[in-house]
PDB file of C-alpha atoms in Angstrom:
ATOM      1  CA  MET A 593     195.543  82.577  -6.531  1.00 58.00           C
ATOM      2  CA  LEU A 594     196.815  79.711  -8.727  1.00 65.00           C
ATOM      3  CA  LEU A 595     193.610  77.743  -8.128  1.00 65.00           C
ATOM      4  CA  LEU A 596     191.528  80.770  -9.091  1.00 66.00           C
ATOM      5  CA  LEU A 597     193.522  81.181 -12.303  1.00 71.00           C
ATOM      6  CA  ILE A 598     193.081  77.501 -13.195  1.00 72.00           C
ATOM      7  CA  LYS A 599     189.314  77.786 -12.744  1.00 67.00           C
ATOM      8  CA  VAL A 600     189.120  80.793 -15.059  1.00 69.00           C
ATOM      9  CA  VAL A 601     191.419  79.329 -17.735  1.00 74.00           C
ATOM     10  CA  VAL A 602     189.660  75.944 -17.893  1.00 71.00           C
ATOM     11  CA  THR A 603     186.251  77.587 -18.168  1.00 67.00           C
ATOM     12  CA  LEU A 604     187.480  80.114 -20.736  1.00 68.00           C
ATOM     13  CA  VAL A 605     188.793  77.378 -23.028  1.00 72.00           C
ATOM     14  CA  THR A 606     185.498  75.489 -22.757  1.00 65.00           C
ATOM     15  CA  VAL A 607     183.311  78.482 -23.642  1.00 61.00           C
ATOM     16  CA  LEU A 608     185.553  79.526 -26.532  1.00 66.00           C
ATOM     17  CA  ALA A 609     185.420  76.014 -27.994  1.00 66.00           C
ATOM     18  CA  LEU A 610     181.627  75.821 -27.766  1.00 59.00           C
ATOM     19  CA  ALA A 611     181.182  79.307 -29.229  1.00 59.00           C
ATOM     20  CA  TRP A 612     183.459  78.347 -32.135  1.00 63.00           C
ATOM     21  CA  LEU A 613     181.342  75.251 -32.767  1.00 58.00           C
ATOM     22  CA  ALA A 614     178.127  77.278 -32.694  1.00 52.00           C
ATOM     23  CA  GLU A 615     179.450  79.961 -35.038  1.00 55.00           C
ATOM     24  CA  ARG A 616     181.322  77.789 -37.537  1.00 59.00           C
ATOM     25  CA  VAL A 617     180.012  74.226 -37.323  1.00 56.00           C
ATOM     26  CA  SER A 618     176.454  73.834 -36.016  1.00 56.00           C
ATOM     27  CA  THR A 619     174.250  75.421 -33.387  1.00 52.00           C
ATOM     28  CA  ARG A 620     172.590  72.018 -32.927  1.00 56.00           C
ATOM     29  CA  VAL A 621     175.904  70.288 -32.168  1.00 58.00           C
ATOM     30  CA  ALA A 622     176.953  73.148 -29.886  1.00 55.00           C
ATOM     31  CA  GLY A 623     173.643  72.912 -28.039  1.00 52.00           C
ATOM     32  CA  VAL A 624     174.104  69.193 -27.403  1.00 55.00           C
ATOM     33  CA  LEU A 625     177.759  69.557 -26.422  1.00 60.00           C
ATOM     34  CA  ALA A 626     176.895  72.482 -24.133  1.00 58.00           C
ATOM     35  CA  GLY A 627     175.254  69.830 -21.983  1.00 59.00           C
ATOM     36  CA  PHE A 628     178.582  67.995 -21.770  1.00 68.00           C
ATOM     37  CA  PRO A 629     179.831  68.111 -18.154  1.00 74.00           C
ATOM     38  CA  LEU A 630     182.556  70.699 -18.612  1.00 70.00           C
ATOM     39  CA  GLY A 631     181.284  73.600 -16.502  1.00 75.00           C
ATOM     40  CA  THR A 632     179.509  71.433 -13.944  1.00 84.00           C
ATOM     41  CA  GLY A 633     182.359  68.931 -14.099  1.00 84.00           C
ATOM     42  CA  VAL A 634     184.870  71.687 -13.329  1.00 80.00           C
ATOM     43  CA  ALA A 635     182.732  72.884 -10.407  1.00 83.00           C
ATOM     44  CA  LEU A 636     182.363  69.398  -8.895  1.00 89.00           C
ATOM     45  CA  PHE A 637     186.057  68.670  -9.426  1.00 88.00           C
ATOM     46  CA  PHE A 638     187.104  71.804  -7.561  1.00 83.00           C
ATOM     47  CA  LEU A 639     184.572  71.121  -4.818  1.00 87.00           C
ATOM     48  CA  GLY A 640     186.260  67.742  -4.391  1.00 90.00           C
ATOM     49  CA  PHE A 641     189.718  69.277  -4.585  1.00 86.00           C
ATOM     50  CA  GLU A 642     188.970  71.895  -1.928  1.00 84.00           C
ATOM     51  CA  GLN A 643     186.473  70.067   0.302  1.00 88.00           C
ATOM     52  CA  GLY A 644     187.295  66.406  -0.292  1.00 92.00           C
ATOM     53  CA  PRO A 645     185.874  63.644  -2.540  1.00 94.00           C
ATOM     54  CA  ALA A 646     183.120  62.735  -0.078  1.00 94.00           C
ATOM     55  CA  TYR A 647     181.864  66.336  -0.047  1.00 92.00           C
ATOM     56  CA  ALA A 648     181.714  66.512  -3.868  1.00 93.00           C
ATOM     57  CA  ALA A 649     180.010  63.109  -4.063  1.00 94.00           C
ATOM     58  CA  ASP A 650     177.377  64.285  -1.588  1.00 94.00           C
ATOM     59  CA  ALA A 651     176.969  67.590  -3.442  1.00 92.00           C
ATOM     60  CA  ALA A 652     176.343  65.675  -6.676  1.00 94.00           C
ATOM     61  CA  ARG A 653     172.966  64.606  -5.317  1.00 93.00           C
ATOM     62  CA  GLY A 654     172.031  68.280  -5.129  1.00 92.00           C
ATOM     63  CA  THR A 655     173.399  68.805  -8.626  1.00 94.00           C
ATOM     64  CA  LEU A 656     170.874  66.321 -10.002  1.00 95.00           C
ATOM     65  CA  LEU A 657     168.105  68.434  -8.481  1.00 93.00           C
ATOM     66  CA  GLY A 658     169.765  71.607  -9.732  1.00 93.00           C
ATOM     67  CA  PHE A 659     169.428  70.360 -13.295  1.00 94.00           C
ATOM     68  CA  ILE A 660     165.691  70.987 -12.925  1.00 95.00           C
ATOM     69  CA  GLY A 661     166.570  74.653 -12.448  1.00 94.00           C
ATOM     70  CA  ALA A 662     168.784  74.529 -15.538  1.00 92.00           C
ATOM     71  CA  GLN A 663     165.838  73.181 -17.541  1.00 92.00           C
ATOM     72  CA  ALA A 664     163.666  75.987 -16.145  1.00 94.00           C
ATOM     73  CA  LEU A 665     166.261  78.484 -17.376  1.00 94.00           C
ATOM     74  CA  ALA A 666     166.166  77.005 -20.883  1.00 91.00           C
ATOM     75  CA  LEU A 667     162.353  76.932 -20.961  1.00 92.00           C
ATOM     76  CA  ALA A 668     162.095  80.529 -19.717  1.00 92.00           C
ATOM     77  CA  PHE A 669     164.496  81.632 -22.429  1.00 91.00           C
ATOM     78  CA  ALA A 670     162.623  79.735 -25.146  1.00 88.00           C
ATOM     79  CA  ALA A 671     159.322  81.249 -24.039  1.00 87.00           C
ATOM     80  CA  SER A 672     160.533  84.846 -23.721  1.00 84.00           C
ATOM     81  CA  ALA A 673     163.282  85.233 -26.351  1.00 78.00           C
ATOM     82  CA  SER A 674     162.839  88.550 -28.128  1.00 73.00           C
ATOM     83  CA  GLN A 675     164.836  91.562 -29.148  1.00 66.00           C
ATOM     84  CA  HIS A 676     164.725  92.739 -25.521  1.00 75.00           C
ATOM     85  CA  ARG A 677     167.884  90.826 -24.726  1.00 77.00           C
ATOM     86  CA  LEU A 678     168.530  91.968 -21.167  1.00 82.00           C
ATOM     87  CA  ASN A 679     164.949  91.201 -20.114  1.00 85.00           C
ATOM     88  CA  THR A 680     165.115  87.713 -21.601  1.00 88.00           C
ATOM     89  CA  LEU A 681     168.449  86.857 -19.983  1.00 87.00           C
ATOM     90  CA  ALA A 682     167.357  88.274 -16.623  1.00 88.00           C
ATOM     91  CA  LEU A 683     164.118  86.279 -16.711  1.00 91.00           C
ATOM     92  CA  SER A 684     166.063  83.111 -17.525  1.00 91.00           C
ATOM     93  CA  LEU A 685     168.356  83.652 -14.532  1.00 89.00           C
ATOM     94  CA  LEU A 686     165.395  84.303 -12.262  1.00 93.00           C
ATOM     95  CA  ALA A 687     163.759  81.088 -13.468  1.00 94.00           C
ATOM     96  CA  PHE A 688     166.848  79.104 -12.452  1.00 94.00           C
ATOM     97  CA  LEU A 689     167.003  80.720  -9.007  1.00 91.00           C
ATOM     98  CA  ALA A 690     163.247  80.412  -8.397  1.00 95.00           C
ATOM     99  CA  VAL A 691     163.362  76.667  -9.069  1.00 94.00           C
ATOM    100  CA  ALA A 692     166.845  75.712  -7.875  1.00 91.00           C
ATOM    101  CA  LEU A 693     167.045  77.514  -4.530  1.00 89.00           C
ATOM    102  CA  PRO A 694     163.940  75.852  -3.027  1.00 93.00           C
ATOM    103  CA  LEU A 695     165.266  72.496  -4.238  1.00 91.00           C
ATOM    104  CA  SER A 696     168.468  73.118  -2.269  1.00 88.00           C
ATOM    105  CA  LEU A 697     166.396  72.697   0.894  1.00 89.00           C
ATOM    106  CA  LEU A 698     165.750  69.060  -0.004  1.00 87.00           C
ATOM    107  CA  ASP A 699     168.091  66.259   0.981  1.00 84.00           C
ATOM    108  CA  LEU A 700     167.069  63.422  -1.300  1.00 90.00           C
ATOM    109  CA  PRO A 701     169.065  60.225  -1.728  1.00 92.00           C
ATOM    110  CA  LEU A 702     170.611  59.504  -5.119  1.00 93.00           C
ATOM    111  CA  TRP A 703     167.960  56.938  -6.062  1.00 92.00           C
ATOM    112  CA  ALA A 704     165.225  59.572  -5.585  1.00 93.00           C
ATOM    113  CA  ALA A 705     167.004  62.577  -7.119  1.00 93.00           C
ATOM    114  CA  LEU A 706     167.987  60.719 -10.310  1.00 95.00           C
ATOM    115  CA  PRO A 707     164.515  59.878 -11.707  1.00 95.00           C
ATOM    116  CA  ILE A 708     163.261  63.391 -10.916  1.00 94.00           C
ATOM    117  CA  SER A 709     166.172  64.876 -12.847  1.00 94.00           C
ATOM    118  CA  VAL A 710     165.648  62.527 -15.795  1.00 94.00           C
ATOM    119  CA  LEU A 711     161.907  63.234 -15.901  1.00 94.00           C
ATOM    120  CA  SER A 712     162.441  67.016 -15.925  1.00 93.00           C
ATOM    121  CA  THR A 713     164.892  66.625 -18.808  1.00 91.00           C
ATOM    122  CA  ILE A 714     162.424  64.574 -20.860  1.00 92.00           C
ATOM    123  CA  VAL A 715     159.649  67.107 -20.225  1.00 92.00           C
ATOM    124  CA  ALA A 716     161.875  70.059 -21.217  1.00 90.00           C
ATOM    125  CA  HIS A 717     162.986  68.253 -24.368  1.00 87.00           C
ATOM    126  CA  ARG A 718     159.407  67.604 -25.434  1.00 89.00           C
ATOM    127  CA  LEU A 719     158.278  71.153 -24.667  1.00 89.00           C
ATOM    128  CA  MET A 720     160.996  72.664 -26.866  1.00 88.00           C
ATOM    129  CA  ARG A 721     161.162  70.187 -29.725  1.00 84.00           C
ATOM    130  CA  HIS A 722     158.857  72.376 -31.856  1.00 81.00           C
ATOM    131  CA  LEU A 723     161.452  75.167 -32.048  1.00 80.00           C
ATOM    132  CA  ALA A 724     163.079  75.608 -35.444  1.00 74.00           C
ATOM    133  CA  ASP A 725     166.741  74.832 -36.150  1.00 74.00           C
ATOM    134  CA  THR A 726     168.422  78.055 -37.248  1.00 74.00           C
ATOM    135  CA  ALA A 727     172.066  78.219 -38.260  1.00 68.00           C
ATOM    136  CA  ILE A 728     174.281  81.225 -37.563  1.00 61.00           C
ATOM    137  CA  THR A 729     175.234  83.443 -40.468  1.00 59.00           C
ATOM    138  CA  LEU A 730     178.669  84.640 -39.402  1.00 50.00           C
ATOM    139  CA  ARG A 731     179.414  88.044 -40.880  1.00 54.00           C
ATOM    140  CA  ARG A 732     182.837  88.423 -39.302  1.00 56.00           C
ATOM    141  CA  PRO A 733     184.836  86.590 -36.626  1.00 53.00           C
ATOM    142  CA  PRO A 734     184.376  87.983 -33.092  1.00 55.00           C
ATOM    143  CA  GLY A 735     187.191  90.176 -31.824  1.00 59.00           C
ATOM    144  CA  TRP A 736     189.420  89.662 -28.821  1.00 57.00           C
ATOM    145  CA  GLY A 737     187.172  91.882 -26.722  1.00 65.00           C
ATOM    146  CA  VAL A 738     184.380  89.350 -27.071  1.00 64.00           C
ATOM    147  CA  HIS A 739     186.740  86.510 -26.147  1.00 60.00           C
ATOM    148  CA  ILE A 740     187.876  88.322 -23.010  1.00 64.00           C
ATOM    149  CA  LEU A 741     184.277  89.036 -21.988  1.00 69.00           C
ATOM    150  CA  ARG A 742     183.409  85.356 -22.420  1.00 63.00           C
ATOM    151  CA  GLY A 743     186.256  84.344 -20.149  1.00 65.00           C
ATOM    152  CA  ILE A 744     185.445  86.900 -17.450  1.00 69.00           C
ATOM    153  CA  ILE A 745     181.749  85.954 -17.266  1.00 70.00           C
ATOM    154  CA  SER A 746     182.391  82.214 -17.196  1.00 67.00           C
ATOM    155  CA  GLY A 747     185.279  82.440 -14.735  1.00 69.00           C
ATOM    156  CA  LEU A 748     183.249  84.523 -12.293  1.00 71.00           C
ATOM    157  CA  ILE A 749     180.425  81.979 -12.392  1.00 69.00           C
ATOM    158  CA  VAL A 750     182.793  79.097 -11.604  1.00 66.00           C
ATOM    159  CA  VAL A 751     184.396  81.027  -8.746  1.00 71.00           C
ATOM    160  CA  GLY A 752     180.964  81.918  -7.354  1.00 70.00           C
ATOM    161  CA  VAL A 753     179.703  78.328  -7.506  1.00 64.00           C
ATOM    162  CA  THR A 754     182.750  76.813  -5.837  1.00 64.00           C
ATOM    163  CA  SER A 755     182.826  79.570  -3.204  1.00 71.00           C
ATOM    164  CA  ALA A 756     179.310  78.577  -2.113  1.00 65.00           C
ATOM    165  CA  ALA A 757     180.822  75.514  -0.452  1.00 56.00           C
ATOM    166  CA  TYR A 758     182.291  77.779   2.216  1.00 61.00           C
ATOM    167  CA  TRP A 759     179.047  79.473   3.270  1.00 66.00           C
ATOM    168  CA  GLY A 760     176.240  77.110   2.278  1.00 70.00           C
ATOM    169  CA  SER A 761     175.139  73.534   2.714  1.00 77.00           C
ATOM    170  CA  THR A 762     176.412  70.613   0.678  1.00 85.00           C
ATOM    171  CA  THR A 763     173.127  70.444  -1.199  1.00 86.00           C
ATOM    172  CA  LEU A 764     173.255  74.166  -2.001  1.00 86.00           C
ATOM    173  CA  SER A 765     176.773  73.774  -3.387  1.00 85.00           C
ATOM    174  CA  GLY A 766     175.577  70.907  -5.551  1.00 89.00           C
ATOM    175  CA  VAL A 767     172.494  72.742  -6.779  1.00 90.00           C
ATOM    176  CA  LEU A 768     174.547  75.800  -7.741  1.00 87.00           C
ATOM    177  CA  ALA A 769     177.042  73.542  -9.535  1.00 87.00           C
ATOM    178  CA  ALA A 770     174.143  72.589 -11.810  1.00 89.00           C
ATOM    179  CA  PHE A 771     173.954  76.152 -13.124  1.00 88.00           C
ATOM    180  CA  PRO A 772     174.801  76.019 -16.860  1.00 84.00           C
ATOM    181  CA  ILE A 773     178.238  77.545 -16.343  1.00 77.00           C
ATOM    182  CA  THR A 774     179.404  77.194 -19.930  1.00 73.00           C
ATOM    183  CA  PHE A 775     176.000  77.082 -21.611  1.00 79.00           C
ATOM    184  CA  PHE A 776     174.568  80.339 -20.273  1.00 83.00           C
ATOM    185  CA  PRO A 777     177.505  82.554 -21.362  1.00 75.00           C
ATOM    186  CA  LEU A 778     177.417  80.793 -24.743  1.00 73.00           C
ATOM    187  CA  LEU A 779     173.664  81.396 -24.973  1.00 81.00           C
ATOM    188  CA  ALA A 780     174.068  85.064 -24.053  1.00 81.00           C
ATOM    189  CA  ILE A 781     176.819  85.532 -26.656  1.00 76.00           C
ATOM    190  CA  VAL A 782     174.875  83.890 -29.478  1.00 77.00           C
ATOM    191  CA  PHE A 783     171.683  85.716 -28.485  1.00 83.00           C
ATOM    192  CA  TRP A 784     173.410  89.086 -28.286  1.00 79.00           C
ATOM    193  CA  GLN A 785     175.357  88.766 -31.523  1.00 75.00           C
ATOM    194  CA  HIS A 786     173.037  86.724 -33.732  1.00 75.00           C
ATOM    195  CA  GLY A 787     169.500  87.201 -32.430  1.00 79.00           C
ATOM    196  CA  PRO A 788     166.760  85.028 -30.897  1.00 82.00           C
ATOM    197  CA  ALA A 789     166.433  82.295 -33.565  1.00 80.00           C
ATOM    198  CA  PRO A 790     169.944  80.734 -33.322  1.00 81.00           C
ATOM    199  CA  ALA A 791     169.826  81.097 -29.532  1.00 83.00           C
ATOM    200  CA  GLN A 792     166.546  79.202 -29.405  1.00 83.00           C
ATOM    201  CA  THR A 793     168.212  76.443 -31.415  1.00 81.00           C
ATOM    202  CA  LEU A 794     170.772  76.146 -28.629  1.00 80.00           C
ATOM    203  CA  VAL A 795     168.150  75.823 -25.890  1.00 86.00           C
ATOM    204  CA  LYS A 796     166.119  73.399 -28.010  1.00 84.00           C
ATOM    205  CA  HIS A 797     169.002  70.902 -28.073  1.00 78.00           C
ATOM    206  CA  TYR A 798     170.309  71.628 -24.574  1.00 82.00           C
ATOM    207  CA  PRO A 799     168.086  69.022 -22.831  1.00 83.00           C
ATOM    208  CA  ALA A 800     169.382  66.389 -25.257  1.00 76.00           C
ATOM    209  CA  GLY A 801     172.890  67.008 -23.976  1.00 75.00           C
ATOM    210  CA  MET A 802     171.752  66.772 -20.369  1.00 84.00           C
ATOM    211  CA  GLY A 803     172.026  63.010 -20.568  1.00 86.00           C
ATOM    212  CA  SER A 804     175.799  63.296 -20.446  1.00 86.00           C
ATOM    213  CA  LEU A 805     175.582  65.700 -17.507  1.00 89.00           C
ATOM    214  CA  ILE A 806     173.317  63.364 -15.567  1.00 93.00           C
ATOM    215  CA  THR A 807     175.559  60.392 -16.392  1.00 94.00           C
ATOM    216  CA  HIS A 808     178.644  62.304 -15.239  1.00 93.00           C
ATOM    217  CA  THR A 809     176.993  63.511 -12.029  1.00 96.00           C
ATOM    218  CA  VAL A 810     175.796  60.046 -11.020  1.00 96.00           C
ATOM    219  CA  ALA A 811     179.292  58.700 -11.705  1.00 96.00           C
ATOM    220  CA  VAL A 812     180.794  61.422  -9.486  1.00 96.00           C
ATOM    221  CA  ALA A 813     178.402  60.526  -6.668  1.00 96.00           C
ATOM    222  CA  LEU A 814     179.281  56.830  -6.917  1.00 96.00           C
ATOM    223  CA  LEU A 815     182.980  56.908  -7.832  1.00 96.00           C
ATOM    224  CA  TYR A 816     184.554  59.867  -6.024  1.00 97.00           C
ATOM    225  CA  PRO A 817     184.481  58.242  -2.559  1.00 95.00           C
ATOM    226  CA  HIS A 818     186.172  55.100  -3.900  1.00 95.00           C
ATOM    227  CA  LEU A 819     188.473  56.307  -6.705  1.00 95.00           C
ATOM    228  CA  GLY A 820     189.251  59.890  -5.677  1.00 95.00           C
ATOM    229  CA  ILE A 821     188.655  63.035  -7.707  1.00 94.00           C
ATOM    230  CA  VAL A 822     191.228  62.478 -10.472  1.00 93.00           C
ATOM    231  CA  VAL A 823     190.458  58.879 -11.460  1.00 96.00           C
ATOM    232  CA  GLY A 824     186.785  59.406 -10.625  1.00 95.00           C
ATOM    233  CA  THR A 825     186.616  62.450 -12.913  1.00 92.00           C
ATOM    234  CA  LEU A 826     188.309  60.604 -15.786  1.00 91.00           C
ATOM    235  CA  CYS A 827     185.876  57.705 -15.477  1.00 94.00           C
ATOM    236  CA  ALA A 828     182.885  60.050 -15.224  1.00 93.00           C
ATOM    237  CA  LEU A 829     183.986  62.004 -18.309  1.00 86.00           C
ATOM    238  CA  ALA A 830     184.503  58.762 -20.230  1.00 88.00           C
ATOM    239  CA  LEU A 831     180.940  57.676 -19.460  1.00 91.00           C
ATOM    240  CA  ALA A 832     179.603  61.107 -20.415  1.00 86.00           C
ATOM    241  CA  THR A 833     181.517  60.966 -23.702  1.00 81.00           C
ATOM    242  CA  VAL A 834     179.942  57.629 -24.555  1.00 86.00           C
ATOM    243  CA  TRP A 835     176.499  59.146 -23.969  1.00 84.00           C
ATOM    244  CA  SER A 836     177.182  62.265 -26.091  1.00 77.00           C
ATOM    245  CA  ALA A 837     178.692  60.263 -28.950  1.00 77.00           C
ATOM    246  CA  GLY A 838     175.797  57.828 -28.924  1.00 79.00           C
ATOM    247  CA  TRP A 839     173.194  60.590 -28.874  1.00 73.00           C
ATOM    248  CA  LEU A 840     174.785  62.515 -31.768  1.00 69.00           C
ATOM    249  CA  ALA A 841     175.105  59.302 -33.787  1.00 76.00           C
ATOM    250  CA  TRP A 842     171.444  58.491 -33.153  1.00 77.00           C
ATOM    251  CA  GLN A 843     170.416  62.005 -34.230  1.00 69.00           C
ATOM    252  CA  ARG A 844     172.394  61.675 -37.461  1.00 71.00           C
ATOM    253  CA  ARG A 845     170.578  58.445 -38.277  1.00 78.00           C
ATOM    254  CA  GLN A 846     167.227  60.108 -37.595  1.00 67.00           C
ATOM    255  CA  SER A 847     167.943  63.126 -39.852  1.00 63.00           C
TER     256      SER A 847
END
């Protein structure tokens, strides 16, 4: 019960922070930081905590493939975003499942999964770079009901992903860990409250943030067996932070 509560609380704090950034700072920054390995990092950490560091390291190979499904989700949303919110969100989820679940049948080594994941990220970034950057016009701060809903949705996703380790393969656990645990609830919230344009800004910049996710996941695969989940996670997050900071700094110089 304590472990379940920790999962929900950690994910809740992450989603609230990203939503605050999107609503009060910048949808572009929130989109990039949504790719930071918080949701996936939490999932891999708890897989290691419950199943052992070797299991999580092995699952990380599947996570790299699962990122292709996450890109499919973003592309499906960008292509179908309209005022029919439920249809758009449902189609995005189906896109992830249609791509990710077949990939869970593969058992590729790290050296093969990594370039495929990187290539899919580059392709998604190029396909969505034409989308406009639209800021959020915040009429009033969201109420506590919205905050609670954010926490419930995100917490259930984390619990579902980590529970897959008990009934599926290692690769399936890894692929499901690639689901955008914090990004998708954030996307749904922004889409529902502020419309398609700001939400498309989030998905436009999501692939840019995937570099930190890929960096973190490769570090987990390489470091968990040798350093354990705590030190390995800290090192992986440090490397991901360097990527995110460098990417944001580069974008500022370009703008």
